[in-house]
């Protein structure tokens, strides 16, 4: 049994992968190399960060084997969000989720970005999934195009499940903070119903000079207690364009209050991910 570590920082979104694992249909990215939990923990340690959250990449579908093996090996330093199979019977799905929760799974990911058509959130299968998430205390992590969130997020919230939005809530860079979906995110934050990961600003055009400060200022003004930081390591489709230190500095330098940064970096994710 590992001894509990002092929490010096929590990276709330990263991926491990293996190139020889079968890939799901309709994928928008693929693993370029093997990336182990040990490599990830080494990266964390080199930057003074004690804990991390592994997020299931979309290209394996509901095959969470690699992620779950990592959680078994590092139960006190890693947590995970998985992709579930809503086609399972309720009893089988509940049994599977309970076993995963014992290993350190804290959320279910709906990675619906770049799909030809998104699943029906109102279907009996997804209603069952959302109900189990609520009952088992698992959050729903959503990655979806900006304009599609306006329908999906309220449906998830109506189930009573906690919503965690990836990558600033993935606002449309053309609309910025004025995106209707981003404004909904701010209202959800203000009401304490939504959490947001401050991660992957390069997906908003940051590498091309787009400032993330207006987004961060608006999110902090809405509710700084439900914001968390993440690296998105190893940066699928954006490899070798920047460093891990950049991922920390981009967000930390845009947060004016050191106490709020400590909440984003340590205290808030301790609550959300049960460290």
Short mmCIF file of C-alpha atoms in Angstrom, two decimals:
data_model
loop_
_atom_site.label_atom_id
_atom_site.label_comp_id
_atom_site.label_asym_id
_atom_site.label_seq_id
_atom_site.Cartn_x
_atom_site.Cartn_y
_atom_site.Cartn_z
CA UNK A 1 0.00 0.00 0.00
CA UNK A 2 1.44 3.36 -1.01
CA UNK A 3 1.69 6.07 1.61
CA UNK A 4 -0.40 9.13 0.93
CA UNK A 5 1.58 12.03 -0.49
CA UNK A 6 1.21 15.68 0.28
CA UNK A 7 -0.64 17.28 -2.61
CA UNK A 8 1.66 19.81 -4.28
CA UNK A 9 -0.38 20.11 -7.48
CA UNK A 10 -2.92 18.14 -9.50
CA UNK A 11 -2.90 17.83 -13.27
CA UNK A 12 -6.55 17.13 -14.07
CA UNK A 13 -6.35 15.87 -17.66
CA UNK A 14 -3.70 13.72 -19.33
CA UNK A 15 -3.58 10.59 -21.47
CA UNK A 16 -1.62 7.36 -21.54
CA UNK A 17 -1.72 5.14 -24.61
CA UNK A 18 -0.32 2.15 -26.46
CA UNK A 19 -0.07 1.96 -30.24
CA UNK A 20 -0.92 -1.75 -30.37
CA UNK A 21 -4.34 -1.49 -28.72
CA UNK A 22 -7.37 -1.86 -31.04
CA UNK A 23 -8.87 1.45 -32.14
CA UNK A 24 -12.54 2.40 -32.05
CA UNK A 25 -14.43 3.36 -35.23
CA UNK A 26 -14.87 7.02 -36.23
CA UNK A 27 -11.77 8.41 -34.52
CA UNK A 28 -10.37 11.92 -34.97
CA UNK A 29 -6.91 11.22 -33.51
CA UNK A 30 -4.71 8.22 -32.86
CA UNK A 31 -1.75 7.33 -30.63
CA UNK A 32 1.59 8.30 -32.16
CA UNK A 33 3.70 6.39 -29.60
CA UNK A 34 3.45 4.39 -26.40
CA UNK A 35 2.92 6.67 -23.39
CA UNK A 36 3.05 4.94 -20.00
CA UNK A 37 1.78 5.94 -16.58
CA UNK A 38 5.37 5.82 -15.40
CA UNK A 39 6.43 8.38 -18.01
CA UNK A 40 3.54 10.62 -16.99
CA UNK A 41 4.40 10.39 -13.30
CA UNK A 42 8.01 11.22 -14.16
CA UNK A 43 6.84 14.35 -15.99
CA UNK A 44 4.70 15.33 -13.02
CA UNK A 45 7.57 14.81 -10.59
CA UNK A 46 9.96 16.87 -12.70
CA UNK A 47 7.53 19.80 -12.34
CA UNK A 48 6.82 19.41 -8.65
CA UNK A 49 3.32 18.02 -9.18
CA UNK A 50 2.25 15.14 -6.98
CA UNK A 51 -1.02 13.87 -8.48
CA UNK A 52 -2.71 13.45 -11.83
CA UNK A 53 -5.96 12.46 -13.53
CA UNK A 54 -5.91 10.11 -16.51
CA UNK A 55 -8.58 10.84 -19.08
CA UNK A 56 -9.66 8.10 -21.45
CA UNK A 57 -8.78 9.03 -25.04
CA UNK A 58 -11.63 8.63 -27.50
CA UNK A 59 -9.76 6.34 -29.88
CA UNK A 60 -10.07 3.28 -27.61
CA UNK A 61 -13.81 3.60 -27.13
CA UNK A 62 -14.99 1.86 -23.94
CA UNK A 63 -11.79 -0.22 -23.69
CA UNK A 64 -10.34 1.28 -20.50
CA UNK A 65 -7.86 -1.52 -19.81
CA UNK A 66 -4.70 0.59 -19.99
CA UNK A 67 -6.10 3.33 -17.76
CA UNK A 68 -7.44 0.90 -15.17
CA UNK A 69 -4.11 -0.94 -14.98
CA UNK A 70 -2.42 2.38 -14.21
CA UNK A 71 -4.92 3.14 -11.45
CA UNK A 72 -4.25 -0.27 -9.92
CA UNK A 73 -0.52 0.45 -9.80
CA UNK A 74 -0.79 4.00 -8.45
CA UNK A 75 -3.97 4.18 -6.35
CA UNK A 76 -2.94 7.17 -4.25
CA UNK A 77 -1.49 9.40 -6.95
CA UNK A 78 -3.79 8.83 -9.94
CA UNK A 79 -7.51 9.08 -10.63
CA UNK A 80 -9.32 8.40 -13.89
CA UNK A 81 -12.27 9.26 -16.10
CA UNK A 82 -13.38 6.44 -18.37
CA UNK A 83 -15.55 5.93 -21.44
CA UNK A 84 -18.51 3.73 -20.59
CA UNK A 85 -20.53 1.43 -22.83
CA UNK A 86 -24.17 2.55 -22.56
CA UNK A 87 -25.35 -0.52 -24.50
CA UNK A 88 -24.74 -2.75 -21.46
CA UNK A 89 -27.65 -3.76 -19.29
CA UNK A 90 -28.17 -1.55 -16.26
CA UNK A 91 -27.01 -4.28 -13.89
CA UNK A 92 -23.85 -5.01 -15.90
CA UNK A 93 -23.06 -1.32 -16.31
CA UNK A 94 -23.56 -0.65 -12.61
CA UNK A 95 -21.37 -3.60 -11.66
CA UNK A 96 -18.65 -2.40 -14.03
CA UNK A 97 -18.78 1.18 -12.76
CA UNK A 98 -18.67 0.07 -9.14
CA UNK A 99 -15.53 -1.98 -9.80
CA UNK A 100 -13.95 0.94 -11.64
CA UNK A 101 -14.83 3.34 -8.84
CA UNK A 102 -13.00 1.08 -6.40
CA UNK A 103 -9.88 1.48 -8.55
CA UNK A 104 -10.06 5.27 -8.56
CA UNK A 105 -12.39 6.12 -11.44
CA UNK A 106 -14.19 9.35 -10.59
CA UNK A 107 -15.94 10.26 -13.83
CA UNK A 108 -17.41 9.16 -17.14
CA UNK A 109 -16.24 10.92 -20.28
CA UNK A 110 -18.48 11.84 -23.18
CA UNK A 111 -15.94 12.70 -25.85
CA UNK A 112 -18.33 13.63 -28.64
CA UNK A 113 -16.14 16.11 -30.49
CA UNK A 114 -15.94 15.89 -34.30
CA UNK A 115 -18.60 13.21 -34.63
CA UNK A 116 -20.78 12.94 -37.73
CA UNK A 117 -23.72 12.76 -35.35
CA UNK A 118 -23.73 12.76 -31.57
CA UNK A 119 -25.49 10.10 -29.49
CA UNK A 120 -29.02 10.71 -28.26
CA UNK A 121 -28.65 11.96 -24.70
CA UNK A 122 -32.42 11.36 -24.23
CA UNK A 123 -32.21 7.67 -25.14
CA UNK A 124 -33.01 5.09 -22.43
CA UNK A 125 -29.37 3.94 -22.52
CA UNK A 126 -27.97 7.38 -21.78
CA UNK A 127 -30.66 8.15 -19.22
CA UNK A 128 -29.55 4.99 -17.42
CA UNK A 129 -25.91 5.98 -17.68
CA UNK A 130 -26.55 9.46 -16.32
CA UNK A 131 -28.68 8.09 -13.51
CA UNK A 132 -25.95 5.66 -12.48
CA UNK A 133 -23.38 8.45 -12.61
CA UNK A 134 -25.46 10.50 -10.20
CA UNK A 135 -26.15 7.57 -7.87
CA UNK A 136 -22.50 6.45 -7.80
CA UNK A 137 -21.05 9.96 -7.42
CA UNK A 138 -19.30 9.91 -10.79
CA UNK A 139 -19.15 13.19 -12.69
CA UNK A 140 -19.82 13.52 -16.42
CA UNK A 141 -16.90 15.00 -18.33
CA UNK A 142 -17.97 16.52 -21.65
CA UNK A 143 -15.94 17.45 -24.71
CA UNK A 144 -18.22 18.73 -27.44
CA UNK A 145 -18.50 21.49 -30.00
CA UNK A 146 -19.61 24.82 -28.60
CA UNK A 147 -23.00 25.11 -30.32
CA UNK A 148 -24.04 21.55 -29.44
CA UNK A 149 -23.50 22.06 -25.71
CA UNK A 150 -26.54 24.30 -25.43
CA UNK A 151 -28.78 21.24 -25.63
CA UNK A 152 -26.59 18.53 -24.08
CA UNK A 153 -25.40 20.27 -20.90
CA UNK A 154 -28.92 21.06 -19.59
CA UNK A 155 -29.92 17.44 -20.20
CA UNK A 156 -27.01 16.17 -18.13
CA UNK A 157 -27.69 18.68 -15.37
CA UNK A 158 -31.35 17.63 -15.32
CA UNK A 159 -30.21 14.11 -14.42
CA UNK A 160 -28.58 15.43 -11.27
CA UNK A 161 -25.07 14.42 -12.37
CA UNK A 162 -22.15 16.81 -11.95
CA UNK A 163 -20.83 18.26 -15.23
CA UNK A 164 -17.14 18.88 -15.92
CA UNK A 165 -16.35 20.74 -19.15
CA UNK A 166 -13.03 20.16 -20.90
CA UNK A 167 -10.76 22.90 -22.24
CA UNK A 168 -12.43 26.11 -21.02
CA UNK A 169 -15.78 24.63 -22.02
CA UNK A 170 -14.55 24.54 -25.63
CA UNK A 171 -15.98 27.95 -26.64
CA UNK A 172 -16.02 28.88 -30.31
CA UNK A 173 -12.89 31.05 -30.75
CA UNK A 174 -14.76 33.21 -33.28
CA UNK A 175 -17.29 34.18 -30.61
CA UNK A 176 -14.95 34.19 -27.61
CA UNK A 177 -16.50 34.99 -24.26
CA UNK A 178 -19.69 36.07 -26.04
CA UNK A 179 -20.44 32.54 -27.20
CA UNK A 180 -23.95 31.65 -25.94
CA UNK A 181 -22.61 28.31 -24.76
CA UNK A 182 -19.77 29.98 -22.83
CA UNK A 183 -22.28 32.32 -21.25
CA UNK A 184 -24.29 29.26 -20.21
CA UNK A 185 -21.09 27.83 -18.74
CA UNK A 186 -20.64 30.99 -16.67
CA UNK A 187 -24.20 30.73 -15.39
CA UNK A 188 -23.67 27.05 -14.54
CA UNK A 189 -20.50 27.91 -12.66
CA UNK A 190 -22.21 30.71 -10.78
CA UNK A 191 -24.96 28.29 -9.74
CA UNK A 192 -22.38 25.71 -8.61
CA UNK A 193 -23.59 23.13 -11.12
CA UNK A 194 -20.64 23.04 -13.53
CA UNK A 195 -16.87 22.61 -13.24
CA UNK A 196 -14.42 23.78 -15.91
CA UNK A 197 -10.91 22.60 -16.78
CA UNK A 198 -8.49 25.40 -17.62
CA UNK A 199 -6.57 23.44 -20.20
CA UNK A 200 -5.45 23.32 -23.83
CA UNK A 201 -5.60 27.07 -24.64
CA UNK A 202 -3.95 26.21 -27.97
CA UNK A 203 -7.34 24.83 -29.00
CA UNK A 204 -8.63 28.41 -28.68
CA UNK A 205 -5.89 29.87 -30.86
CA UNK A 206 -3.49 30.80 -28.05
CA UNK A 207 -0.45 29.78 -30.10
CA UNK A 208 -1.58 32.30 -32.73
CA UNK A 209 -1.81 35.17 -30.28
CA UNK A 210 -5.34 34.78 -28.91
CA UNK A 211 -5.41 35.88 -25.27
CA UNK A 212 -6.97 33.52 -22.75
CA UNK A 213 -7.14 36.24 -20.08
CA UNK A 214 -10.73 37.30 -20.89
CA UNK A 215 -11.89 33.68 -20.56
CA UNK A 216 -10.08 33.17 -17.27
CA UNK A 217 -11.25 36.49 -15.84
CA UNK A 218 -14.86 35.65 -16.69
CA UNK A 219 -14.63 32.12 -15.28
CA UNK A 220 -13.01 33.30 -12.05
CA UNK A 221 -15.62 36.03 -11.67
CA UNK A 222 -18.34 33.37 -12.00
CA UNK A 223 -16.93 30.86 -9.51
CA UNK A 224 -13.22 30.31 -8.78
CA UNK A 225 -14.00 27.31 -6.54
CA UNK A 226 -15.04 25.08 -9.45
CA UNK A 227 -12.11 25.63 -11.78
CA UNK A 228 -9.22 23.19 -12.14
CA UNK A 229 -5.98 23.18 -14.14
CA UNK A 230 -4.85 20.52 -16.60
CA UNK A 231 -1.97 20.03 -19.02
CA UNK A 232 -3.71 17.87 -21.68
CA UNK A 233 -0.36 16.02 -21.90
CA UNK A 234 0.95 14.58 -24.24
CA UNK A 235 -0.99 17.00 -26.44
CA UNK A 236 -2.56 14.82 -29.10
CA UNK A 237 -2.30 16.49 -32.51
CA UNK A 238 -0.22 19.28 -30.92
CA UNK A 239 2.94 17.34 -30.07
CA UNK A 240 6.30 19.14 -29.79
CA UNK A 241 4.82 22.65 -30.11
CA UNK A 242 5.41 23.72 -26.50
CA UNK A 243 6.52 22.41 -23.10
CA UNK A 244 4.83 21.16 -19.96
CA UNK A 245 6.06 24.25 -18.15
CA UNK A 246 4.26 26.36 -20.75
CA UNK A 247 1.00 24.61 -19.86
CA UNK A 248 1.39 25.69 -16.24
CA UNK A 249 2.61 29.19 -16.99
CA UNK A 250 -0.13 30.01 -19.49
CA UNK A 251 -2.80 29.60 -16.81
CA UNK A 252 -0.91 30.68 -13.70
CA UNK A 253 0.25 33.93 -15.32
CA UNK A 254 -3.37 34.79 -16.19
CA UNK A 255 -4.60 34.30 -12.60
CA UNK A 256 -3.95 37.49 -10.66
CA UNK A 257 -4.61 36.20 -7.13
CA UNK A 258 -2.13 33.59 -5.76
CA UNK A 259 -4.81 32.22 -3.43
CA UNK A 260 -7.12 31.56 -6.37
CA UNK A 261 -4.30 29.84 -8.24
CA UNK A 262 -3.70 27.58 -5.23
CA UNK A 263 -7.39 26.66 -5.30
CA UNK A 264 -7.26 25.92 -9.05
CA UNK A 265 -4.00 23.98 -8.80
CA UNK A 266 -4.58 22.07 -5.54
CA UNK A 267 -7.71 22.62 -3.46
CA UNK A 268 -10.48 22.47 -6.05
CA UNK A 269 -9.26 19.30 -7.79
CA UNK A 270 -8.75 17.59 -4.43
CA UNK A 271 -12.49 17.97 -3.94
CA UNK A 272 -13.60 17.09 -7.48
CA UNK A 273 -11.33 14.07 -7.96
CA UNK A 274 -11.40 12.74 -4.37
CA UNK A 275 -7.72 12.90 -3.55
#
